[in-house]
Amino acid sequence: MALHALLDAMKPEPNDIVVTLGDYVDRGPDSSGVVDQLIDLGTRTQLIALKGNHEEMMLEVMNHGKPHHDWFRYGGDTTLASYDYTGCNSCIPDSHQRFFENLGDFFVYDQYFFTHAAYDPNVPLEYQDIGMLRWYSLNDGIPGPHQNGLTAIVGHTANKDGQVANYGHIICIDTYCYNGGYLTGIDLTNRHTFQADQMGQVRF
């Protein structure tokens, strides 16, 4: 509901670049439906979908046989229920498998770079530790400006007050949608933010 409402409010055009920051699964009752919406969005605009730590956990279990316990603690059981999972990976459609397999680690465009969680300011993006890109919490410290001089757009660290956290060189747009907050999008042509909650209510 939140994703649908947010996209309706932002109205991306075919030539727009839409960057999504990850955690499409485990964060609500209909992970499968979220991926369906993103796949559809990719047919209507230029979608750059990045991988979050929750997709990493899912793929480690589904594709590499890692024990499921940790993933289930963070919503994996709900994700599988959304796929009517019965014990075989074929329950996940091929289109969704391709979507997950093609998720990126970071994206650079214009004055910005995008990744799920954070970064090491002293390491080029192509050599970053995946743990920094997907798992590092800004609650453990705000990284300094990256050596490339670009502004970082990240998620992962939930701002429970529903406000975007803007540190100048890094902007975190995770506003706690999965637990009663908002899903946030930002138009980087003017820094205008759009937000939608789980009930589909939108605020600008």
GROMACS .gro file of N, CA, C and O in nm, residues 22-72:
model
  204
   22GLY      N    1   1.666  -0.100  -0.144
   22GLY     CA    2   1.671  -0.234  -0.087
   22GLY      C    3   1.572  -0.255   0.026
   22GLY      O    4   1.494  -0.166   0.062
   23ASP      N    5   1.575  -0.378   0.082
   23ASP     CA    6   1.479  -0.425   0.181
   23ASP      C    7   1.337  -0.426   0.125
   23ASP      O    8   1.244  -0.371   0.183
   24TYR      N    9   1.324  -0.493   0.011
   24TYR     CA   10   1.192  -0.511  -0.051
   24TYR      C   11   1.118  -0.626   0.017
   24TYR      O   12   0.995  -0.635   0.006
   25VAL      N   13   1.192  -0.715   0.083
   25VAL     CA   14   1.133  -0.830   0.150
   25VAL      C   15   1.142  -0.811   0.302
   25VAL      O   16   1.214  -0.725   0.351
   26ASP      N   17   1.063  -0.889   0.373
   26ASP     CA   18   1.067  -0.900   0.520
   26ASP      C   19   1.006  -0.780   0.592
   26ASP      O   20   0.999  -0.779   0.714
   27ARG      N   21   0.964  -0.676   0.520
   27ARG     CA   22   0.924  -0.552   0.586
   27ARG      C   23   0.774  -0.526   0.578
   27ARG      O   24   0.730  -0.413   0.596
   28GLY      N   25   0.697  -0.631   0.557
   28GLY     CA   26   0.552  -0.618   0.551
   28GLY      C   27   0.491  -0.751   0.511
   28GLY      O   28   0.563  -0.848   0.485
   29PRO      N   29   0.359  -0.757   0.503
   29PRO     CA   30   0.292  -0.885   0.478
   29PRO      C   31   0.294  -0.930   0.333
   29PRO      O   32   0.255  -1.042   0.304
   30ASP      N   33   0.337  -0.846   0.239
   30ASP     CA   34   0.325  -0.879   0.097
   30ASP      C   35   0.454  -0.849   0.021
   30ASP      O   36   0.455  -0.770  -0.073
   31SER      N   37   0.563  -0.913   0.061
   31SER     CA   38   0.690  -0.893  -0.009
   31SER      C   39   0.678  -0.927  -0.156
   31SER      O   40   0.733  -0.857  -0.242
   32SER      N   41   0.608  -1.035  -0.186
   32SER     CA   42   0.590  -1.074  -0.326
   32SER      C   43   0.521  -0.964  -0.405
   32SER      O   44   0.560  -0.934  -0.519
   33GLY      N   45   0.421  -0.901  -0.347
   33GLY     CA   46   0.350  -0.792  -0.414
   33GLY      C   47   0.438  -0.671  -0.436
   33GLY      O   48   0.427  -0.602  -0.538
   34VAL      N   49   0.527  -0.643  -0.340
   34VAL     CA   50   0.622  -0.531  -0.356
   34VAL      C   51   0.713  -0.556  -0.476
   34VAL      O   52   0.735  -0.467  -0.559
   35VAL      N   53   0.764  -0.678  -0.487
   35VAL     CA   54   0.853  -0.710  -0.599
   35VAL      C   55   0.776  -0.702  -0.730
   35VAL      O   56   0.828  -0.652  -0.831
   36ASP      N   57   0.651  -0.748  -0.732
   36ASP     CA   58   0.567  -0.732  -0.852
   36ASP      C   59   0.558  -0.586  -0.894
   36ASP      O   60   0.570  -0.552  -1.013
   37GLN      N   61   0.535  -0.497  -0.797
   37GLN     CA   62   0.524  -0.354  -0.828
   37GLN      C   63   0.655  -0.300  -0.884
   37GLN      O   64   0.654  -0.218  -0.978
   38LEU      N   65   0.766  -0.342  -0.829
   38LEU     CA   66   0.895  -0.292  -0.876
   38LEU      C   67   0.927  -0.344  -1.016
   38LEU      O   68   0.982  -0.270  -1.100
   39ILE      N   69   0.895  -0.469  -1.042
   39ILE     CA   70   0.916  -0.523  -1.176
   39ILE      C   71   0.832  -0.445  -1.277
   39ILE      O   72   0.879  -0.408  -1.385
   40ASP      N   73   0.708  -0.418  -1.241
   40ASP     CA   74   0.622  -0.338  -1.329
   40ASP      C   75   0.678  -0.197  -1.347
   40ASP      O   76   0.679  -0.143  -1.458
   41LEU      N   77   0.726  -0.138  -1.238
   41LEU     CA   78   0.784  -0.005  -1.246
   41LEU      C   79   0.901  -0.002  -1.344
   41LEU      O   80   0.919   0.094  -1.418
   42GLY      N   81   0.979  -0.109  -1.344
   42GLY     CA   82   1.093  -0.117  -1.434
   42GLY      C   83   1.056  -0.121  -1.581
   42GLY      O   84   1.140  -0.095  -1.667
   43THR      N   85   0.931  -0.152  -1.611
   43THR     CA   86   0.885  -0.149  -1.751
   43THR      C   87   0.837  -0.010  -1.790
   43THR      O   88   0.813   0.016  -1.909
   44ARG      N   89   0.819   0.078  -1.692
   44ARG     CA   90   0.762   0.210  -1.718
   44ARG      C   91   0.858   0.325  -1.694
   44ARG      O   92   0.829   0.439  -1.729
   45THR      N   93   0.972   0.296  -1.635
   45THR     CA   94   1.070   0.400  -1.607
   45THR      C   95   1.207   0.334  -1.600
   45THR      O   96   1.220   0.214  -1.623
   46GLN      N   97   1.310   0.410  -1.568
   46GLN     CA   98   1.445   0.355  -1.559
   46GLN      C   99   1.474   0.320  -1.413
   46GLN      O  100   1.514   0.406  -1.335
   47LEU      N  101   1.450   0.195  -1.379
   47LEU     CA  102   1.464   0.151  -1.241
   47LEU      C  103   1.604   0.099  -1.213
   47LEU      O  104   1.656   0.014  -1.286
   48ILE      N  105   1.664   0.151  -1.107
   48ILE     CA  106   1.790   0.099  -1.054
   48ILE      C  107   1.759   0.045  -0.915
   48ILE      O  108   1.736   0.121  -0.821
   49ALA      N  109   1.754  -0.086  -0.902
   49ALA     CA  110   1.719  -0.149  -0.775
   49ALA      C  111   1.845  -0.202  -0.708
   49ALA      O  112   1.918  -0.283  -0.765
   50LEU      N  113   1.871  -0.154  -0.587
   50LEU     CA  114   1.988  -0.196  -0.510
   50LEU      C  115   1.951  -0.303  -0.408
   50LEU      O  116   1.835  -0.318  -0.371
   51LYS      N  117   2.051  -0.375  -0.362
   51LYS     CA  118   2.029  -0.486  -0.268
   51LYS      C  119   2.045  -0.438  -0.125
   51LYS      O  120   2.141  -0.370  -0.090
   52GLY      N  121   1.949  -0.476  -0.040
   52GLY     CA  122   1.957  -0.451   0.103
   52GLY      C  123   2.002  -0.574   0.178
   52GLY      O  124   2.016  -0.684   0.122
   53ASN      N  125   2.022  -0.559   0.309
   53ASN     CA  126   2.065  -0.673   0.388
   53ASN      C  127   1.959  -0.782   0.395
   53ASN      O  128   1.991  -0.901   0.410
   54HIS      N  129   1.831  -0.745   0.380
   54HIS     CA  130   1.726  -0.847   0.385
   54HIS      C  131   1.725  -0.933   0.258
   54HIS      O  132   1.702  -1.054   0.266
   55GLU      N  133   1.751  -0.873   0.144
   55GLU     CA  134   1.766  -0.954   0.022
   55GLU      C  135   1.889  -1.043   0.033
   55GLU      O  136   1.888  -1.158  -0.012
   56GLU      N  137   1.996  -0.991   0.093
   56GLU     CA  138   2.115  -1.073   0.112
   56GLU      C  139   2.084  -1.195   0.197
   56GLU      O  140   2.122  -1.308   0.163
   57MET      N  141   2.012  -1.175   0.309
   57MET     CA  142   1.975  -1.289   0.394
   57MET      C  143   1.890  -1.389   0.318
   57MET      O  144   1.911  -1.511   0.325
   58MET      N  145   1.792  -1.339   0.244
   58MET     CA  146   1.703  -1.427   0.168
   58MET      C  147   1.780  -1.511   0.067
   58MET      O  148   1.761  -1.634   0.059
   59LEU      N  149   1.868  -1.448  -0.010
   59LEU     CA  150   1.940  -1.520  -0.114
   59LEU      C  151   2.039  -1.620  -0.055
   59LEU      O  152   2.062  -1.726  -0.114
   60GLU      N  153   2.097  -1.587   0.060
   60GLU     CA  154   2.188  -1.682   0.124
   60GLU      C  155   2.114  -1.809   0.164
   60GLU      O  156   2.167  -1.920   0.154
   61VAL      N  157   1.990  -1.794   0.209
   61VAL     CA  158   1.910  -1.911   0.248
   61VAL      C  159   1.858  -1.985   0.126
   61VAL      O  160   1.873  -2.107   0.114
   62MET      N  161   1.799  -1.911   0.033
   62MET     CA  162   1.730  -1.973  -0.079
   62MET      C  163   1.826  -2.032  -0.182
   62MET      O  164   1.798  -2.137  -0.242
   63ASN      N  165   1.939  -1.965  -0.205
   63ASN     CA  166   2.028  -2.007  -0.313
   63ASN      C  167   2.155  -2.077  -0.265
   63ASN      O  168   2.221  -2.145  -0.344
   64HIS      N  169   2.191  -2.058  -0.138
   64HIS     CA  170   2.319  -2.112  -0.092
   64HIS      C  171   2.308  -2.201   0.031
   64HIS      O  172   2.409  -2.240   0.089
   65GLY      N  173   2.187  -2.232   0.070
   65GLY     CA  174   2.167  -2.331   0.175
   65GLY      C  175   2.204  -2.286   0.315
   65GLY      O  176   2.222  -2.371   0.403
   66LYS      N  177   2.215  -2.156   0.337
   66LYS     CA  178   2.246  -2.109   0.471
   66LYS      C  179   2.129  -2.137   0.565
   66LYS      O  180   2.013  -2.127   0.524
   67PRO      N  181   2.152  -2.171   0.691
   67PRO     CA  182   2.042  -2.193   0.785
   67PRO      C  183   1.948  -2.073   0.789
   67PRO      O  184   1.991  -1.958   0.784
   68HIS      N  185   1.820  -2.104   0.802
   68HIS     CA  186   1.718  -2.000   0.789
   68HIS      C  187   1.690  -1.924   0.918
   68HIS      O  188   1.617  -1.825   0.916
   69HIS      N  189   1.747  -1.964   1.030
   69HIS     CA  190   1.705  -1.912   1.160
   69HIS      C  191   1.718  -1.760   1.170
   69HIS      O  192   1.625  -1.692   1.213
   70ASP      N  193   1.834  -1.707   1.133
   70ASP     CA  194   1.852  -1.562   1.145
   70ASP      C  195   1.756  -1.486   1.056
   70ASP      O  196   1.698  -1.385   1.097
   71TRP      N  197   1.739  -1.535   0.932
   71TRP     CA  198   1.649  -1.467   0.839
   71TRP      C  199   1.506  -1.467   0.893
   71TRP      O  200   1.436  -1.365   0.889
   72PHE      N  201   1.462  -1.580   0.947
   72PHE     CA  202   1.326  -1.588   1.000
   72PHE      C  203   1.306  -1.494   1.118
   72PHE      O  204   1.195  -1.444   1.140
   0.00000   0.00000   0.00000
